[in-house]
Amino acid sequence: MTTYNKRGCGRTSTPRRALLAGAIMAASAGISSPVHAEEQSWLLKDWEISGYLRQYVGMNLENPTLIGPGPAIFDGTQEDDYKYDLSMLRSVGKLNLFRDFGDGTRFKFSGRISREVNTEYMRDMQRVADEWARTGPENEAFRDLKRDVYNDEQVRAAWLQMDLTDSTNLKLGRQQVVWGETDFFQLMDVVHGYDFRWRSFLEPENEELRKPLNIVNLRQRIADGDLQAIYIPGKLNDKEDFGNSYDVEGGRWANQPNRGVQFQSAPFGAGVRYNYEHPEADVEDGAYGLRWSSTLGNWGYSLAWFHGPNPNPVANPNPALNNTAPQLSTGAYEGIYEGPAGRAGEFIFPTIDVFGVTANNYFPALDVVFSTELAYIPEAPYNFGVESNGAAPPGEACGFFPGFCGIKEKNLFRSMFRIDKQLDLTDLIGTSRPSFASIQIFNNWITDYEGNDQLVNTAGFGGKTEEFSSILTAVLSANYANDTVNPSLAAVSDLTYGGGVIIPAVELVQGDHIRIRLEGNFFFHETDQDRPLEGFNDTNLFGYFSGNDQLMARLTYQF
């Protein structure tokens, strides 16, 4: 099934780059230097080698907002017209090495290297970022988009798996652990963060966006069930590998209208940097969880608990820049700010607990698969303060941006219900076999919601969080010419805040190695913000994507 995730990891550390380069060189040496069968040792034979070479090309179908600092920010002067300009020229190579040693012992290594070409549009974003940085107080926080954000070398997997007993399995190393029934929005799929900076949530293979982690993963089979225990040592992972990474560097997926605005080096006290070591949000404390999966009659189900960083960052404001200090963070945070004195605040990933249940069943009478996922998050962190102190008199607002009054903790209940069905459309649209359809509805309910909370959906935007909110998604995938032409249509509609996205695509299969994907992304919204750092309004989820309509072509050679 093709699904799309919602808005992987940052640049690799030097030791990890060395490991990646060494593995690729070793694999190349092994291929170019043949060894006679009788001379092969048990360590060198029976390796499975796979991977791909991939080229992305993206083109704007709208003119994204790109406003530099100075007088232009106040009169809204647009830098240029970027409609039909190339937004992405990205080359990616991935190498997988796998070996089954027998007796339940397996090893896998996966490395990925990405490189981008500076398009004219990207050069202008970088130029505007340079101008913003020169007016800011901390030039050392400046990021080069190509070097620091888009180009990367990552170890995507490096694990060893072994059977300790007939019913006990241990998997150690860098890996991905996927929980839950859906990967579109994160309900129980909270073990890992996602990197949404280079293509936001649009990549169809969610494992390409998910950030792998070094994990101790123990599974115990008990009767008809499976008990899984995971432990993620915080000090054995890079800090940036935790939580979701959004484009706060002013790149092509920065929230409208913040392209070119790098919040880590933004001027006027507006800078906001990541703090991974906050007392209530220290990723070095690690994470852990338990999951039980089994069957009950015709139902498959799972029960899970995870204790670790909140997937999304929240803004922890600097009290010195708030008009009404008593309104500052409630709960465990108490307005604790640890960053430089002149900045608006810091992004943190508070530690949370997630309790979840999943279930699925096939109903022959309707020929449908029903799935559900329920998650409860006590004391989920929310930013609050709908107005900024630049948009209201003192005493009526606080914080440099909306949401910067502080953090409130609320009890959150989340749910997903999905129906998957095979549709025989061969007579109607001439497909070569039945098509696949999936409809999902996602719901959020803040159980202790109060009307005067002034919760916001995203810090920096004034869109107020409602007590109940829902998003509907639908996917239809068809197949032609013996599965060599595979069109699909995905749609997302925000039933509460308005807006959505439509994603028509087609994937062409050429033999065993070549795959071509052509895709359009068409966003719509009710309200968007058209000035960076000012003019705040009730912009919500799909208003963040205003100006991002685009076409994308992806050519893959897989081996």
mmCIF file with all atom_site columns, N, CA, C and O in Angstrom, residues 302-338:
data_model
loop_
_atom_site.group_PDB
_atom_site.id
_atom_site.type_symbol
_atom_site.label_atom_id
_atom_site.label_alt_id
_atom_site.label_comp_id
_atom_site.label_asym_id
_atom_site.label_entity_id
_atom_site.label_seq_id
_atom_site.pdbx_PDB_ins_code
_atom_site.Cartn_x
_atom_site.Cartn_y
_atom_site.Cartn_z
_atom_site.occupancy
_atom_site.B_iso_or_equiv
_atom_site.pdbx_formal_charge
_atom_site.auth_seq_id
_atom_site.auth_comp_id
_atom_site.auth_asym_id
_atom_site.auth_atom_id
_atom_site.pdbx_PDB_model_num
ATOM 1   N N  . SER A 1 302 ? -2.740 -5.050 19.403 1.00 0.00 ? 302 SER A N  1
ATOM 2   C CA . SER A 1 302 ? -1.506 -4.777 20.148 1.00 0.00 ? 302 SER A CA 1
ATOM 3   C C  . SER A 1 302 ? -1.800 -3.771 21.249 1.00 0.00 ? 302 SER A C  1
ATOM 4   O O  . SER A 1 302 ? -2.720 -2.944 21.144 1.00 0.00 ? 302 SER A O  1
ATOM 5   N N  . LEU A 1 303 ? -1.022 -3.850 22.316 1.00 0.00 ? 303 LEU A N  1
ATOM 6   C CA . LEU A 1 303 ? -1.046 -2.898 23.429 1.00 0.00 ? 303 LEU A CA 1
ATOM 7   C C  . LEU A 1 303 ? 0.373  -2.366 23.586 1.00 0.00 ? 303 LEU A C  1
ATOM 8   O O  . LEU A 1 303 ? 1.333  -3.148 23.580 1.00 0.00 ? 303 LEU A O  1
ATOM 9   N N  . ALA A 1 304 ? 0.519  -1.058 23.721 1.00 0.00 ? 304 ALA A N  1
ATOM 10  C CA . ALA A 1 304 ? 1.874  -0.503 23.759 1.00 0.00 ? 304 ALA A CA 1
ATOM 11  C C  . ALA A 1 304 ? 1.951  0.678  24.708 1.00 0.00 ? 304 ALA A C  1
ATOM 12  O O  . ALA A 1 304 ? 0.961  1.374  24.981 1.00 0.00 ? 304 ALA A O  1
ATOM 13  N N  . TRP A 1 305 ? 3.164  0.896  25.208 1.00 0.00 ? 305 TRP A N  1
ATOM 14  C CA . TRP A 1 305 ? 3.490  2.056  26.037 1.00 0.00 ? 305 TRP A CA 1
ATOM 15  C C  . TRP A 1 305 ? 4.882  2.524  25.642 1.00 0.00 ? 305 TRP A C  1
ATOM 16  O O  . TRP A 1 305 ? 5.808  1.729  25.493 1.00 0.00 ? 305 TRP A O  1
ATOM 17  N N  . PHE A 1 306 ? 5.015  3.832  25.455 1.00 0.00 ? 306 PHE A N  1
ATOM 18  C CA . PHE A 1 306 ? 6.318  4.410  25.100 1.00 0.00 ? 306 PHE A CA 1
ATOM 19  C C  . PHE A 1 306 ? 6.579  5.616  25.980 1.00 0.00 ? 306 PHE A C  1
ATOM 20  O O  . PHE A 1 306 ? 5.702  6.470  26.186 1.00 0.00 ? 306 PHE A O  1
ATOM 21  N N  . HIS A 1 307 ? 7.799  5.701  26.494 1.00 0.00 ? 307 HIS A N  1
ATOM 22  C CA . HIS A 1 307 ? 8.245  6.816  27.330 1.00 0.00 ? 307 HIS A CA 1
ATOM 23  C C  . HIS A 1 307 ? 9.464  7.425  26.659 1.00 0.00 ? 307 HIS A C  1
ATOM 24  O O  . HIS A 1 307 ? 10.527 6.783  26.557 1.00 0.00 ? 307 HIS A O  1
ATOM 25  N N  . GLY A 1 308 ? 9.314  8.652  26.154 1.00 0.00 ? 308 GLY A N  1
ATOM 26  C CA . GLY A 1 308 ? 10.424 9.283  25.456 1.00 0.00 ? 308 GLY A CA 1
ATOM 27  C C  . GLY A 1 308 ? 10.061 10.680 24.993 1.00 0.00 ? 308 GLY A C  1
ATOM 28  O O  . GLY A 1 308 ? 9.045  11.259 25.405 1.00 0.00 ? 308 GLY A O  1
ATOM 29  N N  . PRO A 1 309 ? 10.875 11.276 24.098 1.00 0.00 ? 309 PRO A N  1
ATOM 30  C CA . PRO A 1 309 ? 10.651 12.651 23.656 1.00 0.00 ? 309 PRO A CA 1
ATOM 31  C C  . PRO A 1 309 ? 9.346  12.802 22.880 1.00 0.00 ? 309 PRO A C  1
ATOM 32  O O  . PRO A 1 309 ? 8.959  11.922 22.109 1.00 0.00 ? 309 PRO A O  1
ATOM 33  N N  . ASN A 1 310 ? 8.666  13.921 23.091 1.00 0.00 ? 310 ASN A N  1
ATOM 34  C CA . ASN A 1 310 ? 7.506  14.263 22.278 1.00 0.00 ? 310 ASN A CA 1
ATOM 35  C C  . ASN A 1 310 ? 7.941  14.351 20.815 1.00 0.00 ? 310 ASN A C  1
ATOM 36  O O  . ASN A 1 310 ? 8.994  14.920 20.513 1.00 0.00 ? 310 ASN A O  1
ATOM 37  N N  . PRO A 1 311 ? 7.180  13.778 19.872 1.00 0.00 ? 311 PRO A N  1
ATOM 38  C CA . PRO A 1 311 ? 7.628  13.812 18.474 1.00 0.00 ? 311 PRO A CA 1
ATOM 39  C C  . PRO A 1 311 ? 7.844  15.228 17.946 1.00 0.00 ? 311 PRO A C  1
ATOM 40  O O  . PRO A 1 311 ? 8.804  15.480 17.219 1.00 0.00 ? 311 PRO A O  1
ATOM 41  N N  . ASN A 1 312 ? 6.964  16.159 18.311 1.00 0.00 ? 312 ASN A N  1
ATOM 42  C CA . ASN A 1 312 ? 7.070  17.524 17.811 1.00 0.00 ? 312 ASN A CA 1
ATOM 43  C C  . ASN A 1 312 ? 7.702  18.440 18.852 1.00 0.00 ? 312 ASN A C  1
ATOM 44  O O  . ASN A 1 312 ? 7.387  18.346 20.039 1.00 0.00 ? 312 ASN A O  1
ATOM 45  N N  . PRO A 1 313 ? 8.562  19.350 18.412 1.00 0.00 ? 313 PRO A N  1
ATOM 46  C CA . PRO A 1 313 ? 9.128  20.309 19.375 1.00 0.00 ? 313 PRO A CA 1
ATOM 47  C C  . PRO A 1 313 ? 8.088  21.343 19.781 1.00 0.00 ? 313 PRO A C  1
ATOM 48  O O  . PRO A 1 313 ? 7.170  21.663 19.023 1.00 0.00 ? 313 PRO A O  1
ATOM 49  N N  . VAL A 1 314 ? 8.241  21.879 20.976 1.00 0.00 ? 314 VAL A N  1
ATOM 50  C CA . VAL A 1 314 ? 7.448  23.027 21.419 1.00 0.00 ? 314 VAL A CA 1
ATOM 51  C C  . VAL A 1 314 ? 8.415  24.140 21.790 1.00 0.00 ? 314 VAL A C  1
ATOM 52  O O  . VAL A 1 314 ? 9.593  23.895 22.091 1.00 0.00 ? 314 VAL A O  1
ATOM 53  N N  . ALA A 1 315 ? 7.908  25.375 21.758 1.00 0.00 ? 315 ALA A N  1
ATOM 54  C CA . ALA A 1 315 ? 8.749  26.530 22.063 1.00 0.00 ? 315 ALA A CA 1
ATOM 55  C C  . ALA A 1 315 ? 8.723  26.800 23.561 1.00 0.00 ? 315 ALA A C  1
ATOM 56  O O  . ALA A 1 315 ? 7.650  26.927 24.157 1.00 0.00 ? 315 ALA A O  1
ATOM 57  N N  . ASN A 1 316 ? 9.894  26.866 24.153 1.00 0.00 ? 316 ASN A N  1
ATOM 58  C CA . ASN A 1 316 ? 10.044 27.250 25.559 1.00 0.00 ? 316 ASN A CA 1
ATOM 59  C C  . ASN A 1 316 ? 10.519 28.701 25.574 1.00 0.00 ? 316 ASN A C  1
ATOM 60  O O  . ASN A 1 316 ? 11.675 28.988 25.245 1.00 0.00 ? 316 ASN A O  1
ATOM 61  N N  . PRO A 1 317 ? 9.642  29.666 25.920 1.00 0.00 ? 317 PRO A N  1
ATOM 62  C CA . PRO A 1 317 ? 9.975  31.080 25.716 1.00 0.00 ? 317 PRO A CA 1
ATOM 63  C C  . PRO A 1 317 ? 10.913 31.639 26.766 1.00 0.00 ? 317 PRO A C  1
ATOM 64  O O  . PRO A 1 317 ? 11.020 31.128 27.881 1.00 0.00 ? 317 PRO A O  1
ATOM 65  N N  . ASN A 1 318 ? 11.560 32.707 26.391 1.00 0.00 ? 318 ASN A N  1
ATOM 66  C CA . ASN A 1 318 ? 12.423 33.464 27.286 1.00 0.00 ? 318 ASN A CA 1
ATOM 67  C C  . ASN A 1 318 ? 11.549 34.416 28.111 1.00 0.00 ? 318 ASN A C  1
ATOM 68  O O  . ASN A 1 318 ? 10.900 35.301 27.551 1.00 0.00 ? 318 ASN A O  1
ATOM 69  N N  . PRO A 1 319 ? 11.477 34.265 29.442 1.00 0.00 ? 319 PRO A N  1
ATOM 70  C CA . PRO A 1 319 ? 10.599 35.126 30.256 1.00 0.00 ? 319 PRO A CA 1
ATOM 71  C C  . PRO A 1 319 ? 10.907 36.609 30.111 1.00 0.00 ? 319 PRO A C  1
ATOM 72  O O  . PRO A 1 319 ? 10.014 37.434 30.257 1.00 0.00 ? 319 PRO A O  1
ATOM 73  N N  . ALA A 1 320 ? 12.151 36.953 29.782 1.00 0.00 ? 320 ALA A N  1
ATOM 74  C CA . ALA A 1 320 ? 12.525 38.361 29.689 1.00 0.00 ? 320 ALA A CA 1
ATOM 75  C C  . ALA A 1 320 ? 11.806 39.078 28.557 1.00 0.00 ? 320 ALA A C  1
ATOM 76  O O  . ALA A 1 320 ? 11.689 40.305 28.572 1.00 0.00 ? 320 ALA A O  1
ATOM 77  N N  . LEU A 1 321 ? 11.315 38.317 27.555 1.00 0.00 ? 321 LEU A N  1
ATOM 78  C CA . LEU A 1 321 ? 10.645 38.939 26.421 1.00 0.00 ? 321 LEU A CA 1
ATOM 79  C C  . LEU A 1 321 ? 9.129  38.822 26.505 1.00 0.00 ? 321 LEU A C  1
ATOM 80  O O  . LEU A 1 321 ? 8.433  39.103 25.539 1.00 0.00 ? 321 LEU A O  1
ATOM 81  N N  . ASN A 1 322 ? 8.600  38.407 27.652 1.00 0.00 ? 322 ASN A N  1
ATOM 82  C CA . ASN A 1 322 ? 7.161  38.301 27.838 1.00 0.00 ? 322 ASN A CA 1
ATOM 83  C C  . ASN A 1 322 ? 6.631  39.504 28.604 1.00 0.00 ? 322 ASN A C  1
ATOM 84  O O  . ASN A 1 322 ? 7.242  39.971 29.575 1.00 0.00 ? 322 ASN A O  1
ATOM 85  N N  . ASN A 1 323 ? 5.460  39.985 28.168 1.00 0.00 ? 323 ASN A N  1
ATOM 86  C CA . ASN A 1 323 ? 4.840  41.125 28.857 1.00 0.00 ? 323 ASN A CA 1
ATOM 87  C C  . ASN A 1 323 ? 4.217  40.723 30.178 1.00 0.00 ? 323 ASN A C  1
ATOM 88  O O  . ASN A 1 323 ? 4.119  41.536 31.090 1.00 0.00 ? 323 ASN A O  1
ATOM 89  N N  . THR A 1 324 ? 3.737  39.492 30.267 1.00 0.00 ? 324 THR A N  1
ATOM 90  C CA . THR A 1 324 ? 2.972  39.065 31.438 1.00 0.00 ? 324 THR A CA 1
ATOM 91  C C  . THR A 1 324 ? 3.591  37.808 32.001 1.00 0.00 ? 324 THR A C  1
ATOM 92  O O  . THR A 1 324 ? 3.143  36.703 31.728 1.00 0.00 ? 324 THR A O  1
ATOM 93  N N  . ALA A 1 325 ? 4.648  37.981 32.784 1.00 0.00 ? 325 ALA A N  1
ATOM 94  C CA . ALA A 1 325 ? 5.397  36.842 33.307 1.00 0.00 ? 325 ALA A CA 1
ATOM 95  C C  . ALA A 1 325 ? 4.544  35.829 34.055 1.00 0.00 ? 325 ALA A C  1
ATOM 96  O O  . ALA A 1 325 ? 4.803  34.631 33.959 1.00 0.00 ? 325 ALA A O  1
ATOM 97  N N  . PRO A 1 326 ? 3.487  36.233 34.815 1.00 0.00 ? 326 PRO A N  1
ATOM 98  C CA . PRO A 1 326 ? 2.702  35.216 35.526 1.00 0.00 ? 326 PRO A CA 1
ATOM 99  C C  . PRO A 1 326 ? 2.020  34.210 34.607 1.00 0.00 ? 326 PRO A C  1
ATOM 100 O O  . PRO A 1 326 ? 1.627  33.141 35.054 1.00 0.00 ? 326 PRO A O  1
ATOM 101 N N  . GLN A 1 327 ? 1.869  34.558 33.310 1.00 0.00 ? 327 GLN A N  1
ATOM 102 C CA . GLN A 1 327 ? 1.222  33.633 32.393 1.00 0.00 ? 327 GLN A CA 1
ATOM 103 C C  . GLN A 1 327 ? 2.175  32.562 31.869 1.00 0.00 ? 327 GLN A C  1
ATOM 104 O O  . GLN A 1 327 ? 1.783  31.719 31.084 1.00 0.00 ? 327 GLN A O  1
ATOM 105 N N  . LEU A 1 328 ? 3.433  32.611 32.291 1.00 0.00 ? 328 LEU A N  1
ATOM 106 C CA . LEU A 1 328 ? 4.413  31.696 31.727 1.00 0.00 ? 328 LEU A CA 1
ATOM 107 C C  . LEU A 1 328 ? 4.093  30.245 32.047 1.00 0.00 ? 328 LEU A C  1
ATOM 108 O O  . LEU A 1 328 ? 3.191  29.943 32.818 1.00 0.00 ? 328 LEU A O  1
ATOM 109 N N  . SER A 1 329 ? 4.908  29.373 31.476 1.00 0.00 ? 329 SER A N  1
ATOM 110 C CA . SER A 1 329 ? 4.652  27.938 31.428 1.00 0.00 ? 329 SER A CA 1
ATOM 111 C C  . SER A 1 329 ? 4.077  27.367 32.713 1.00 0.00 ? 329 SER A C  1
ATOM 112 O O  . SER A 1 329 ? 4.574  27.610 33.803 1.00 0.00 ? 329 SER A O  1
ATOM 113 N N  . THR A 1 330 ? 3.028  26.564 32.556 1.00 0.00 ? 330 THR A N  1
ATOM 114 C CA . THR A 1 330 ? 2.438  25.868 33.681 1.00 0.00 ? 330 THR A CA 1
ATOM 115 C C  . THR A 1 330 ? 3.001  24.460 33.743 1.00 0.00 ? 330 THR A C  1
ATOM 116 O O  . THR A 1 330 ? 3.733  24.022 32.874 1.00 0.00 ? 330 THR A O  1
ATOM 117 N N  . GLY A 1 331 ? 2.611  23.716 34.771 1.00 0.00 ? 331 GLY A N  1
ATOM 118 C CA . GLY A 1 331 ? 3.050  22.335 34.875 1.00 0.00 ? 331 GLY A CA 1
ATOM 119 C C  . GLY A 1 331 ? 4.508  22.253 35.272 1.00 0.00 ? 331 GLY A C  1
ATOM 120 O O  . GLY A 1 331 ? 5.024  23.055 36.039 1.00 0.00 ? 331 GLY A O  1
ATOM 121 N N  . ALA A 1 332 ? 5.222  21.270 34.723 1.00 0.00 ? 332 ALA A N  1
ATOM 122 C CA . ALA A 1 332 ? 6.587  20.972 35.153 1.00 0.00 ? 332 ALA A CA 1
ATOM 123 C C  . ALA A 1 332 ? 7.609  21.977 34.648 1.00 0.00 ? 332 ALA A C  1
ATOM 124 O O  . ALA A 1 332 ? 8.723  22.014 35.138 1.00 0.00 ? 332 ALA A O  1
ATOM 125 N N  . TYR A 1 333 ? 7.251  22.837 33.700 1.00 0.00 ? 333 TYR A N  1
ATOM 126 C CA . TYR A 1 333 ? 8.270  23.668 33.048 1.00 0.00 ? 333 TYR A CA 1
ATOM 127 C C  . TYR A 1 333 ? 8.582  24.926 33.823 1.00 0.00 ? 333 TYR A C  1
ATOM 128 O O  . TYR A 1 333 ? 9.722  25.381 33.867 1.00 0.00 ? 333 TYR A O  1
ATOM 129 N N  . GLU A 1 334 ? 7.566  25.546 34.397 1.00 0.00 ? 334 GLU A N  1
ATOM 130 C CA . GLU A 1 334 ? 7.761  26.702 35.270 1.00 0.00 ? 334 GLU A CA 1
ATOM 131 C C  . GLU A 1 334 ? 8.557  27.807 34.593 1.00 0.00 ? 334 GLU A C  1
ATOM 132 O O  . GLU A 1 334 ? 9.305  28.531 35.225 1.00 0.00 ? 334 GLU A O  1
ATOM 133 N N  . GLY A 1 335 ? 8.414  27.912 33.281 1.00 0.00 ? 335 GLY A N  1
ATOM 134 C CA . GLY A 1 335 ? 9.083  28.993 32.574 1.00 0.00 ? 335 GLY A CA 1
ATOM 135 C C  . GLY A 1 335 ? 10.583 28.872 32.518 1.00 0.00 ? 335 GLY A C  1
ATOM 136 O O  . GLY A 1 335 ? 11.283 29.858 32.328 1.00 0.00 ? 335 GLY A O  1
ATOM 137 N N  . ILE A 1 336 ? 11.123 27.672 32.701 1.00 0.00 ? 336 ILE A N  1
ATOM 138 C CA . ILE A 1 336 ? 12.574 27.497 32.686 1.00 0.00 ? 336 ILE A CA 1
ATOM 139 C C  . ILE A 1 336 ? 13.098 27.735 31.282 1.00 0.00 ? 336 ILE A C  1
ATOM 140 O O  . ILE A 1 336 ? 12.699 27.093 30.336 1.00 0.00 ? 336 ILE A O  1
ATOM 141 N N  . TYR A 1 337 ? 14.003 28.693 31.129 1.00 0.00 ? 337 TYR A N  1
ATOM 142 C CA . TYR A 1 337 ? 14.632 28.993 29.848 1.00 0.00 ? 337 TYR A CA 1
ATOM 143 C C  . TYR A 1 337 ? 16.135 28.960 30.054 1.00 0.00 ? 337 TYR A C  1
ATOM 144 O O  . TYR A 1 337 ? 16.650 29.567 31.002 1.00 0.00 ? 337 TYR A O  1
ATOM 145 N N  . GLU A 1 338 ? 16.842 28.271 29.159 1.00 0.00 ? 338 GLU A N  1
ATOM 146 C CA . GLU A 1 338 ? 18.273 28.081 29.372 1.00 0.00 ? 338 GLU A CA 1
ATOM 147 C C  . GLU A 1 338 ? 19.136 28.665 28.266 1.00 0.00 ? 338 GLU A C  1
ATOM 148 O O  . GLU A 1 338 ? 20.342 28.515 28.272 1.00 0.00 ? 338 GLU A O  1
#
